[in-house]
Coordinates of C-alpha atoms (C1' of nucleotides) in Angstrom, one line a residue:
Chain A
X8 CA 124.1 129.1 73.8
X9 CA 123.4 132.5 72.3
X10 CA 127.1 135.0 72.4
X11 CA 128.1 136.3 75.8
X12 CA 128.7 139.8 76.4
X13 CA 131.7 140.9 78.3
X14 CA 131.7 144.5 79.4
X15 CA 134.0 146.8 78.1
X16 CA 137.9 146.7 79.1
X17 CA 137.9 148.5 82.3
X18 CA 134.8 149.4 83.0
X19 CA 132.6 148.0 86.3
X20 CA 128.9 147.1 87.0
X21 CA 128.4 148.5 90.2
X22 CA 126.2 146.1 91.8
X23 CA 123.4 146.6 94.9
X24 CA 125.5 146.5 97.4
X25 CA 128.3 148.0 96.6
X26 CA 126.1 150.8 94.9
X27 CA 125.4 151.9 98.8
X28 CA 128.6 152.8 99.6
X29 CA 128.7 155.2 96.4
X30 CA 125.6 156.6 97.3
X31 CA 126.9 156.9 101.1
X32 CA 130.2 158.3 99.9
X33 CA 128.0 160.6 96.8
X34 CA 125.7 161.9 100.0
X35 CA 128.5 162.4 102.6
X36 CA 130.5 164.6 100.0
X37 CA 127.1 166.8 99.2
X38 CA 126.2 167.2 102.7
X39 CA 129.8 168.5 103.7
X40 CA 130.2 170.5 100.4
X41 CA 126.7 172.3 101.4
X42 CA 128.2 173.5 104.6
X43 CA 131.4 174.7 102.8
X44 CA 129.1 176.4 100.4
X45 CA 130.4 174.5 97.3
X46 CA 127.1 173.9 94.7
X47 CA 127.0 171.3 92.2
X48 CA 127.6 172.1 88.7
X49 CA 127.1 169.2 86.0
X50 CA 128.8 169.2 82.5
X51 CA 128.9 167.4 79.1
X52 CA 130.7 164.1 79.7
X53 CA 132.2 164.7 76.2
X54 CA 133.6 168.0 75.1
X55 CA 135.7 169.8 72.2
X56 CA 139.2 168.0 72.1
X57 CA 140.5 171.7 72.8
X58 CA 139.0 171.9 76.2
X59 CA 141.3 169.3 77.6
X60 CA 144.4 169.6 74.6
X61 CA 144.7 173.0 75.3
X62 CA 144.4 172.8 79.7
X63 CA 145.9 169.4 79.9
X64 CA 149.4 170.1 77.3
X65 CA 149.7 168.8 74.5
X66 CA 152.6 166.6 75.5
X67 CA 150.9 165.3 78.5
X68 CA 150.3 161.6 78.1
X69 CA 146.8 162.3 79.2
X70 CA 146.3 164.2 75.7
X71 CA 148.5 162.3 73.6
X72 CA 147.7 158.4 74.6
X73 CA 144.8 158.5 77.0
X74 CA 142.4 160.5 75.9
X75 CA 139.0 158.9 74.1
X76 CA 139.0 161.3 71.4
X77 CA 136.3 160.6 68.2
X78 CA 135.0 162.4 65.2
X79 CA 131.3 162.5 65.6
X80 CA 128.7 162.3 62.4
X81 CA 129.5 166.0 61.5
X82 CA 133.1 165.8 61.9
X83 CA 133.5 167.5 65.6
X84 CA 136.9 166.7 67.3
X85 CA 135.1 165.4 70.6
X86 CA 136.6 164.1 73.5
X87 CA 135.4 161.8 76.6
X88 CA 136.2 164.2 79.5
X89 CA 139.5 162.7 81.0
X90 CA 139.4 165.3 84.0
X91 CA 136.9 167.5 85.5
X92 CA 138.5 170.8 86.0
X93 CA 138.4 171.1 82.1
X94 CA 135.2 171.1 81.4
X95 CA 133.9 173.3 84.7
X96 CA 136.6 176.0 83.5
X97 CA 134.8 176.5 80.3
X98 CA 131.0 176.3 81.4
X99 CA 132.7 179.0 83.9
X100 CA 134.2 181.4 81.0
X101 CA 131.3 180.4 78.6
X102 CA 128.2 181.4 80.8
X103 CA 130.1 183.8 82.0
X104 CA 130.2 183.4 85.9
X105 CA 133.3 185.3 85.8
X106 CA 130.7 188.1 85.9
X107 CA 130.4 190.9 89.1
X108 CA 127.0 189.4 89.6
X109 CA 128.3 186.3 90.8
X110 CA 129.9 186.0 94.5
X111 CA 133.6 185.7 94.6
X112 CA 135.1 183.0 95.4
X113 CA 132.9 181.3 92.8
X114 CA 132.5 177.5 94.6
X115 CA 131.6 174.5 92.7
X116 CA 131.2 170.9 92.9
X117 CA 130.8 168.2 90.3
X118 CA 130.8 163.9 90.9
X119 CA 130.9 161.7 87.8
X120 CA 132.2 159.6 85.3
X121 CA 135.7 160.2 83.8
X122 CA 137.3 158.2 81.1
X123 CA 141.1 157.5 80.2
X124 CA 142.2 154.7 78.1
X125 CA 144.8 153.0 80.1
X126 CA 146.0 149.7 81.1
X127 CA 143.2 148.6 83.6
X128 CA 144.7 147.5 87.1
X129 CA 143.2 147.3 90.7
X130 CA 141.4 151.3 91.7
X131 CA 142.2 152.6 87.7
X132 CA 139.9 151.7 85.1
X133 CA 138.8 153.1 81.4
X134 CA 135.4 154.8 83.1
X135 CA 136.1 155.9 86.5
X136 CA 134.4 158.3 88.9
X137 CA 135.4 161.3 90.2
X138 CA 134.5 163.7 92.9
X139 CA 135.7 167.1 92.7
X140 CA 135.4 171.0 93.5
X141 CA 136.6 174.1 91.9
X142 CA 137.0 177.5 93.6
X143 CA 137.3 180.6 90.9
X144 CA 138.3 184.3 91.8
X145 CA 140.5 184.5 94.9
X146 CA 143.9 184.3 95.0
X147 CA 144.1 184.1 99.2
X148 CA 146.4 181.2 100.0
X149 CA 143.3 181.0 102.9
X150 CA 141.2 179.8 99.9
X151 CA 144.2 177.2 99.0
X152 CA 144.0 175.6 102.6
X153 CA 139.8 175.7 102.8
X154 CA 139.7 173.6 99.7
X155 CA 142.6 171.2 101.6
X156 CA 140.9 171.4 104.4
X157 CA 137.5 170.6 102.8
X158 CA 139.5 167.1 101.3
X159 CA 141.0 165.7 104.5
X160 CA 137.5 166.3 106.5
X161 CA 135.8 164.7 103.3
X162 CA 138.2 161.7 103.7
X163 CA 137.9 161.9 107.5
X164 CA 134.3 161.8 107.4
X165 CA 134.7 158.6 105.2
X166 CA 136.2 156.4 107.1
X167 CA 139.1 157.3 106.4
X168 CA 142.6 156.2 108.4
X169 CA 146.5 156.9 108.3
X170 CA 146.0 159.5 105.5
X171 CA 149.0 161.8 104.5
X172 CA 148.9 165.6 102.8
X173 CA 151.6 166.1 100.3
X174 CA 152.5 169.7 100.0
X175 CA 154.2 171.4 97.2
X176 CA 154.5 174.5 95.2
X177 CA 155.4 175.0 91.7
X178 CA 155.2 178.5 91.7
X179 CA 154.3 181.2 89.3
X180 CA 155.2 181.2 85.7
X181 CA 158.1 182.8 86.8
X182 CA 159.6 180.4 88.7
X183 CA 158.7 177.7 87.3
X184 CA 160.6 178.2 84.1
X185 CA 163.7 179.2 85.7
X186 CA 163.8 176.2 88.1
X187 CA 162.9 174.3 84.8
X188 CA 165.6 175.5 83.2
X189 CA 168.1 174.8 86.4
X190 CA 166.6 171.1 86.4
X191 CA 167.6 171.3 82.9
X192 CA 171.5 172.0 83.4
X193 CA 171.7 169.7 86.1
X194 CA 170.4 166.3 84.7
X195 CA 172.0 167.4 81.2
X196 CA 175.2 166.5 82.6
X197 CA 174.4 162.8 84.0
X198 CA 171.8 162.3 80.4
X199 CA 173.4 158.6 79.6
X200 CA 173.0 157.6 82.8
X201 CA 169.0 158.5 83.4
X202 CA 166.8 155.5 82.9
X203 CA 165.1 155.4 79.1
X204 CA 162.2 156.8 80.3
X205 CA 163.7 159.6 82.5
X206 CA 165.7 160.7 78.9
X207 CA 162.4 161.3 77.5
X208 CA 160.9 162.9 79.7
X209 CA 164.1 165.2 80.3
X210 CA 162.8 167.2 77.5
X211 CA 159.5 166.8 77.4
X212 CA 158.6 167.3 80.9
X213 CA 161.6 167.4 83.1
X214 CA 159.8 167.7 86.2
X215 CA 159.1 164.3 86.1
X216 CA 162.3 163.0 86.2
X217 CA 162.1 163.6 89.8
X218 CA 159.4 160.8 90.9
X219 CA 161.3 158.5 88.8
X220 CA 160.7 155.1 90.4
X221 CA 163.9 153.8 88.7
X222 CA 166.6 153.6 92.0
X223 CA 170.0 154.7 90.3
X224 CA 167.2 157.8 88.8
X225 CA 166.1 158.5 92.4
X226 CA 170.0 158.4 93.4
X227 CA 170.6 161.1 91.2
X228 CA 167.8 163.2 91.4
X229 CA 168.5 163.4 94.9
X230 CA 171.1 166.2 94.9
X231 CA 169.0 167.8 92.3
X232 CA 168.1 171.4 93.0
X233 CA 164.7 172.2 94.9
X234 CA 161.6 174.2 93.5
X235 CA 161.8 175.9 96.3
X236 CA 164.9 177.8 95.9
X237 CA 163.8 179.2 92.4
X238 CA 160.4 181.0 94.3
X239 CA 159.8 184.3 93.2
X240 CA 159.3 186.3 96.6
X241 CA 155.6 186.2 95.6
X242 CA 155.2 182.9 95.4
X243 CA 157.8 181.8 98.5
X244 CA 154.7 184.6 100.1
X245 CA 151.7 182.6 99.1
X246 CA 153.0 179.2 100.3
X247 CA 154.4 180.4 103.2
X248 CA 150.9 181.7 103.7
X249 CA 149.5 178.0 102.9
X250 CA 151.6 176.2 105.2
X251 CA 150.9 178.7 107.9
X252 CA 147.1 178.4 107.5
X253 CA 147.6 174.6 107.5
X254 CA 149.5 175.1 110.6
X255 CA 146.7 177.3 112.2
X256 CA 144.2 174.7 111.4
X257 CA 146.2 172.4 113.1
X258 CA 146.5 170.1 110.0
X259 CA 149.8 168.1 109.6
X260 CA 151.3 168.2 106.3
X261 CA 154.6 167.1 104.2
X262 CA 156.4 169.2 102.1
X263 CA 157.6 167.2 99.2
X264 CA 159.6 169.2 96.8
X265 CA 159.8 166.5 94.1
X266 CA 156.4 166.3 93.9
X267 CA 154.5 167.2 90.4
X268 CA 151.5 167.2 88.8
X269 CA 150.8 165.5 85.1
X270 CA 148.1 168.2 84.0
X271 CA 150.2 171.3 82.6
X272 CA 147.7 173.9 83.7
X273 CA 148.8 173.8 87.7
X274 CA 151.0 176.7 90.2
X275 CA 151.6 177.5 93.6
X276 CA 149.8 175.3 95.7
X277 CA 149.6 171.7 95.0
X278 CA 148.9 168.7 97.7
X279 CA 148.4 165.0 97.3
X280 CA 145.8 163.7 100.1
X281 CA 147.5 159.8 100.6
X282 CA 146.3 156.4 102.2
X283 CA 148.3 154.1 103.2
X284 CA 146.3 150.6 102.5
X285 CA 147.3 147.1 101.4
X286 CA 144.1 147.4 99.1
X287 CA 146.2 149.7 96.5
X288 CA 149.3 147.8 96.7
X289 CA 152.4 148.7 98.8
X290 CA 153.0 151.8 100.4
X291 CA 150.7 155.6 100.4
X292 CA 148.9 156.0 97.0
X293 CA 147.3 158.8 96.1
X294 CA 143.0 159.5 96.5
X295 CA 142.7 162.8 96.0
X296 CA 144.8 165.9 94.8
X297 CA 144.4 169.4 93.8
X298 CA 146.2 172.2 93.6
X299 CA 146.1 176.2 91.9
X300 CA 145.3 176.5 88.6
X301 CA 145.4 180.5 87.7
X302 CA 146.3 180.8 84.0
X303 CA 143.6 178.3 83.2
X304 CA 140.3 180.5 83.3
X305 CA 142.1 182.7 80.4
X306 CA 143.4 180.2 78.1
X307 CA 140.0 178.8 77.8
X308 CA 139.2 182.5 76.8
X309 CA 138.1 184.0 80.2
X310 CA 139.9 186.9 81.7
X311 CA 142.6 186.6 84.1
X312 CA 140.8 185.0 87.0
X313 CA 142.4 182.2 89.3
X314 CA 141.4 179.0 90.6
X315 CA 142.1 176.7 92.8
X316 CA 140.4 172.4 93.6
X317 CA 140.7 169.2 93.9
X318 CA 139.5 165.7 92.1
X319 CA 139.4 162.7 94.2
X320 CA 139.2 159.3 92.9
X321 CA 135.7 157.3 94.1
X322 CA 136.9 153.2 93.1
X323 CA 140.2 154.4 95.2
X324 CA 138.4 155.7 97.8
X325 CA 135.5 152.7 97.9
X326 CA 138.4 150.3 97.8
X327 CA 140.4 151.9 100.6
X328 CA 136.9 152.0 103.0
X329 CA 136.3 148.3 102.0
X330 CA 139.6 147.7 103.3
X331 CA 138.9 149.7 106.5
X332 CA 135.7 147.5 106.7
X333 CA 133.7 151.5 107.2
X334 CA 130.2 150.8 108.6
X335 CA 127.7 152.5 105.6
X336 CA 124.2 153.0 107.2
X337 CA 122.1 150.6 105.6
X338 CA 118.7 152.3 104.9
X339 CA 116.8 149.2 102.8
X340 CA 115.5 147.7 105.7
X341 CA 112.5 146.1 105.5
X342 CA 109.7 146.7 107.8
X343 CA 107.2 144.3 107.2
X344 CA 106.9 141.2 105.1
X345 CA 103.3 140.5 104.1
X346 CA 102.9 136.3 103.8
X347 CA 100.0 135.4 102.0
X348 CA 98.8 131.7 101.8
X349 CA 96.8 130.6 99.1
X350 CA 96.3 131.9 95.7
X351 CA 93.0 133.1 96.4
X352 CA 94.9 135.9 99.2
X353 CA 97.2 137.2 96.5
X354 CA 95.1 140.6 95.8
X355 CA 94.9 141.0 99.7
X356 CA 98.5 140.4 100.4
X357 CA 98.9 143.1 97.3
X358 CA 97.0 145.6 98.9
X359 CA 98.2 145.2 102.2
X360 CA 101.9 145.8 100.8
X361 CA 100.8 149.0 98.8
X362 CA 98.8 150.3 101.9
X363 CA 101.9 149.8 104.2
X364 CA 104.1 151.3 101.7
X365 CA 102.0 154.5 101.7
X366 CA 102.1 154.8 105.3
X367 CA 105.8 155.5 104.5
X368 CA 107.1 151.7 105.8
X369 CA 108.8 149.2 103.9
X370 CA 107.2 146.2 102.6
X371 CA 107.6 143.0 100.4
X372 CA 105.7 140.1 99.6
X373 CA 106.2 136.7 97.5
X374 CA 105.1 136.3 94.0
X375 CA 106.8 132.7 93.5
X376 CA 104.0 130.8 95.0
X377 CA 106.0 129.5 97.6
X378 CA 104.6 127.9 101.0
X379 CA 104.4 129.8 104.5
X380 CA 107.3 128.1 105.6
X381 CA 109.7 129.0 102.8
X382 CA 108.0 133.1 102.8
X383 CA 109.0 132.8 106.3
X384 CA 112.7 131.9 105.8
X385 CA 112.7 134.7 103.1
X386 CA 111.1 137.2 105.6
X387 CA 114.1 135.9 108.2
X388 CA 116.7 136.2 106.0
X389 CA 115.6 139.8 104.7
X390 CA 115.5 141.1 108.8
X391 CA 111.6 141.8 108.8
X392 CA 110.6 143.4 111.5
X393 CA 107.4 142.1 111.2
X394 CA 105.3 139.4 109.3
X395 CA 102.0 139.6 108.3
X396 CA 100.6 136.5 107.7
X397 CA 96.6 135.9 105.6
X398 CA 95.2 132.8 104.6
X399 CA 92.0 131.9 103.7
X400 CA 90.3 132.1 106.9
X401 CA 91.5 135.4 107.7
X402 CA 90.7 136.4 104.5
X403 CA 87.1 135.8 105.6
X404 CA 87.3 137.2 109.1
X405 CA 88.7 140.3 107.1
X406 CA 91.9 139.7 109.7
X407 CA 95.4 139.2 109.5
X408 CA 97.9 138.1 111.5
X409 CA 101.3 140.2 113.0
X410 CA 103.8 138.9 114.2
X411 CA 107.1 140.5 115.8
X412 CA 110.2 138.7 114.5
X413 CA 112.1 139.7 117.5
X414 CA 109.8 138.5 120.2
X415 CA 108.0 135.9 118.2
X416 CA 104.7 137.2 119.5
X417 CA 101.9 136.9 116.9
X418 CA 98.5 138.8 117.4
X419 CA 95.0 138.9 114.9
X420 CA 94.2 142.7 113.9
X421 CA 91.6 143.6 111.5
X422 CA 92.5 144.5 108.0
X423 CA 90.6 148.0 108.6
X424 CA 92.7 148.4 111.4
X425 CA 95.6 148.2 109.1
X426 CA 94.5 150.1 106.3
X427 CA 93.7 153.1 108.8
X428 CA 96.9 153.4 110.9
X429 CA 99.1 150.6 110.2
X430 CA 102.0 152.5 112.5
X431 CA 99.6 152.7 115.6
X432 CA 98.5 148.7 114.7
X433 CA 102.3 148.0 115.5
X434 CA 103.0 150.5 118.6
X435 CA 99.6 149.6 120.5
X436 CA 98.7 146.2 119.8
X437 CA 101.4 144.3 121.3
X438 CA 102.1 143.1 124.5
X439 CA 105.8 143.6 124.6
X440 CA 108.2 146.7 123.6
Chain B
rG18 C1' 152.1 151.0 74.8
rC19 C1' 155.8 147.0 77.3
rG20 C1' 156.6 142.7 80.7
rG21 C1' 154.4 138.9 84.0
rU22 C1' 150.4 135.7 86.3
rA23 C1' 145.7 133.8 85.9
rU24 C1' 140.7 132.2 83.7
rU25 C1' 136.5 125.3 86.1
rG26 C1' 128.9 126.1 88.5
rG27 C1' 125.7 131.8 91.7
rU28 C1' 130.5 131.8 95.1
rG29 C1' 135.2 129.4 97.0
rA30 C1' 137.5 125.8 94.8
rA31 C1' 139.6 120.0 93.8
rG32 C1' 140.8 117.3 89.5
rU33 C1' 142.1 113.9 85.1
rG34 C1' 144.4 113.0 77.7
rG35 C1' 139.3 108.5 77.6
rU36 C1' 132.6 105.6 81.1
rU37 C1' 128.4 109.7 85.9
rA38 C1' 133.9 117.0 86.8
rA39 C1' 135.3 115.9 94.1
rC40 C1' 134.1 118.9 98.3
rA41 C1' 132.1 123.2 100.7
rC42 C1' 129.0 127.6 100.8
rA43 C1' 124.8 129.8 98.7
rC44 C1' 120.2 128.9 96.5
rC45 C1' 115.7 125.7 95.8
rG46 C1' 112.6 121.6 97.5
rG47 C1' 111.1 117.9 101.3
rA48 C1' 111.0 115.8 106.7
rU49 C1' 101.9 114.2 107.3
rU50 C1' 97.9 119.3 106.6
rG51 C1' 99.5 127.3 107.3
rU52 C1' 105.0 130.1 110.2
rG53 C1' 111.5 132.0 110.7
rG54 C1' 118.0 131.2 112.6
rU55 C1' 119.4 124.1 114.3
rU56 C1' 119.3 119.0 112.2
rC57 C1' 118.4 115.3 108.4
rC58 C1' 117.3 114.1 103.2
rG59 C1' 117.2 115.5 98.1
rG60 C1' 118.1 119.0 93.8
rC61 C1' 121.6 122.2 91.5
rA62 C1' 128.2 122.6 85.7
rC63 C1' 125.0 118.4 78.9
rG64 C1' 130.3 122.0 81.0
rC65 C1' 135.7 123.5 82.6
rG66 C1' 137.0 132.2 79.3
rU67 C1' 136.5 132.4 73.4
rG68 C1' 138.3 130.5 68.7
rG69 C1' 141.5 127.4 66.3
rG70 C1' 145.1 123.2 66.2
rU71 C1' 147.5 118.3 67.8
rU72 C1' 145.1 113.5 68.9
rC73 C1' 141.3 107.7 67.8
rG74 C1' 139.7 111.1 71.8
rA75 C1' 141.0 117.4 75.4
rU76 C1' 138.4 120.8 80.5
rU77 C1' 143.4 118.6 80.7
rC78 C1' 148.9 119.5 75.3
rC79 C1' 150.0 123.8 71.6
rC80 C1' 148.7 128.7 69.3
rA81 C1' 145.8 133.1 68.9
rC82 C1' 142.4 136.3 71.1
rA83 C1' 139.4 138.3 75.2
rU84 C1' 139.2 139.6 80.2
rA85 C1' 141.1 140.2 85.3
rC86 C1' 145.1 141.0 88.4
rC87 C1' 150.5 142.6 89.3
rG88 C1' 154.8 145.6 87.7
rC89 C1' 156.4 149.7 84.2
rC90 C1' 154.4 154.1 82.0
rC91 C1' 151.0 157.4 83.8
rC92 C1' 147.5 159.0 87.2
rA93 C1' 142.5 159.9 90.9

RNA sequence: GCGGUAUUGGUGAAGUGGUUAACACACCGGAUUGUGGUUCCGGCACGCGUGGGUUCGAUUCCCACAUACCGCCCCA
């Protein structure tokens, strides 16, 4: 036995089969970004390290031990895109769509593969797939709640059941570093008793600390101050605004003030979209977030020019409607299976197929050389609608015989009959229907 | 990166330190000549994740590695 290949470590074959409900869940997202006016925009899957070191934070773990960085043959610092918003922020400042000949609110789409190099479990893998949309130019909280909006209706539309928005703020620049800064002086205090992990991340990222899984962690974060009393009055403005749109829309929401994001380049708004399924383990896990990004168009070298999307996970979400057993249309079915008996009807059988193909019907045939009785099974187990069945003595009547699987009715029609108007063959000849 | 569990055919799986690796599903074939969901009969792992080791002998014991899954980290 020659070497088996394994695929890579956490990456998938999506099989037929389960490659419907992508392209169900790929053409439901297009369709309902259309009418939102969001067009697709398609990036590099790899880009300079600096796109996503420089957006992402350097200290993020996503830059510093998940990101597939390489050197390629003339020494280019390239990365495997990690995220989405990174690469569609600088295809935005680099062509220039920042522009006055562009319409404001500049919408976007994108769907594709994303790569992070992380301990594979259940919904996270090395190459995963991600749906997402980026808004550029307004700063209306309005904008904020249409790109929310447009992820609970995706979601909805999907299948979708017991879903939760998470709602937060971080706030400008300016309130973010001073309720930093307060986080700071209150955890300082209780440092030796924080979990190992909540130390580091004291420092490095002290926001963090307060999602801490770690119980006696959560114990103490819980008299923590809130984000929300460190709001500048322009940014207590805009999310009131949010939550007031939300509420207009008549779409429930949580505020969760502990709530954070791992990519450095979010403010103001932020939401988690949540399901809660058995398929991702115990309790609501996260499908889709977004949140405002305004700094990020500039530090990629545009000018000052916000932004605002989401990114939504696809094996999550696929997982999650498997669980929820959601009916995808199934559009492969077959129309007619053509049996032919005998070698010698093997050119006929070929031409019939072709001819009914063309008339915009599905068709299939055997090419095993198996017996009428086993085509049958195969045209049963497939759903045919219809057989048609040419031997050798049809062959020389130039006639073949249909047949309604349903009904079991069979009737002989000329071949030129077939060839001219296979469709009216089928809605005239039979006795039935 | 850390900790844990698992790995037998296309699938679900049973099983043993030693002649032919149970059973079921699926698939293929047959049940007198060319017609489909039932029934009956037959076929279907030269191999038990990979590589070493222990042993007279290992799929069964030991080690390493790989992969999957779970928890942590992190995140979609």
């Amino acid at each position: 036995m020659l070497m088996r290949y394994q695929r890579p470590k956490g990456t998938a074959d999506i099989l037929p089969g389960d490659s419907q409900i992508w392209q169900y869940v790929e053409a439901t997202a297009r369709k309902l970004f259309a009418t939102y006016r969001f067009d697709e925009i398609r990036t590099p899957m790899f880009e300079n390290f600096e796109v996503f070191s420089r957006t992402s934070g350097d200290t993020s773990d996503i830059v510093t031990k998940e990101m597939y960085d390489f050197k390629d043959k003339g020494d280019r610092h390239l990365s495997l895109r990690p995220e989405g918003t990174a690469g569609v922020v600088r295809a935005f400042v680099e062509n220039k769509l920042y522009g006055p000949e562009t319409q404001k609110p500049y919408k976007v789409y994108y769907m594709g593969p994303m790569f992070r190099y992380e301990r594979p479990q259940s919904g996270r893998q090395r190459q995963f797939h991600q749906i997402g949309v980026e808004a550029f130019g307004s700063d209306a909280p309005e904008l904020d709640v249409e790109v929310i909006a447009l992820g609970m209706t995706l979601l909805g539309k999907l299948g979708l059941k017991h879903l939760r928005l998470a709602l937060n703020t971080l706030g400008d620049k300016k309130s973010r570093d001073a309720y930093r800064q307060a986080l700071i002086d209150f955890l300082e205090p209780h440092f030796e008793e924080l979990s190992d992990d909540s130390k580091v991340r004291l420092h490095k990222n002290p926001l963090r600390v307060l999602d801490s899984k770690d119980k006696h962690d959560q114990a103490i974060v819980a008299d923590a101050p809130s984000i929300l009393d460190f709001l500048t009055p322009a940014a207590t403005s805009h999310f009131d605004r949010v939550k007031a749109s939300l509420d207009a829309l008549g779409i429930a929401y949580d505020v969760d003030a502990t709530m954070v994001r791992g990519l450095d380049y979010y403010n103001h708004t932020i939401f988690e979209i949540m399901a809660d399924s058995p398929a991702l383990g115990e309790g609501y896990t996260t499908v889709l977030a977004g949140g405002r990004y305004n700094g990020l168009v500039e530090e990629l070298g545009g000018p000052d020019m916000p932004g605002v999307g989401f990114g939504l996970g696809v094996e999550r979400l696929v997982l999650l409607m498997q669980a929820e057993k959601v009916a995808v249309p199934n559009d492969n079915a077959l129309d007619v299976y053509v049996v032919g008996i005998g070698d010698e009807t093997s050119l006929e059988t070929l031409k019939l197929v072709q001819s009914i193909r063309a008339a915009g019907l599905t068709a299939d045939r055997d090419y095993l050389g198996r017996k009428p009785k086993a085509q049958f099974k195969t045209a049963n187990r497939l759903s045919a609608a219809y057989t048609l069945t040419i031997g050798s003595q049809e062959l020389a009547d130039q006639t073949a015989n249909l047949k309604s699987m349903a009904t079991g009715e069979e009737i002989s029609v000329p071949l030129a009959d077939i060839y001219q108007d296979f469709e009216k063959v089928v809605t005239t000849k039979f006795t039935a229907k």
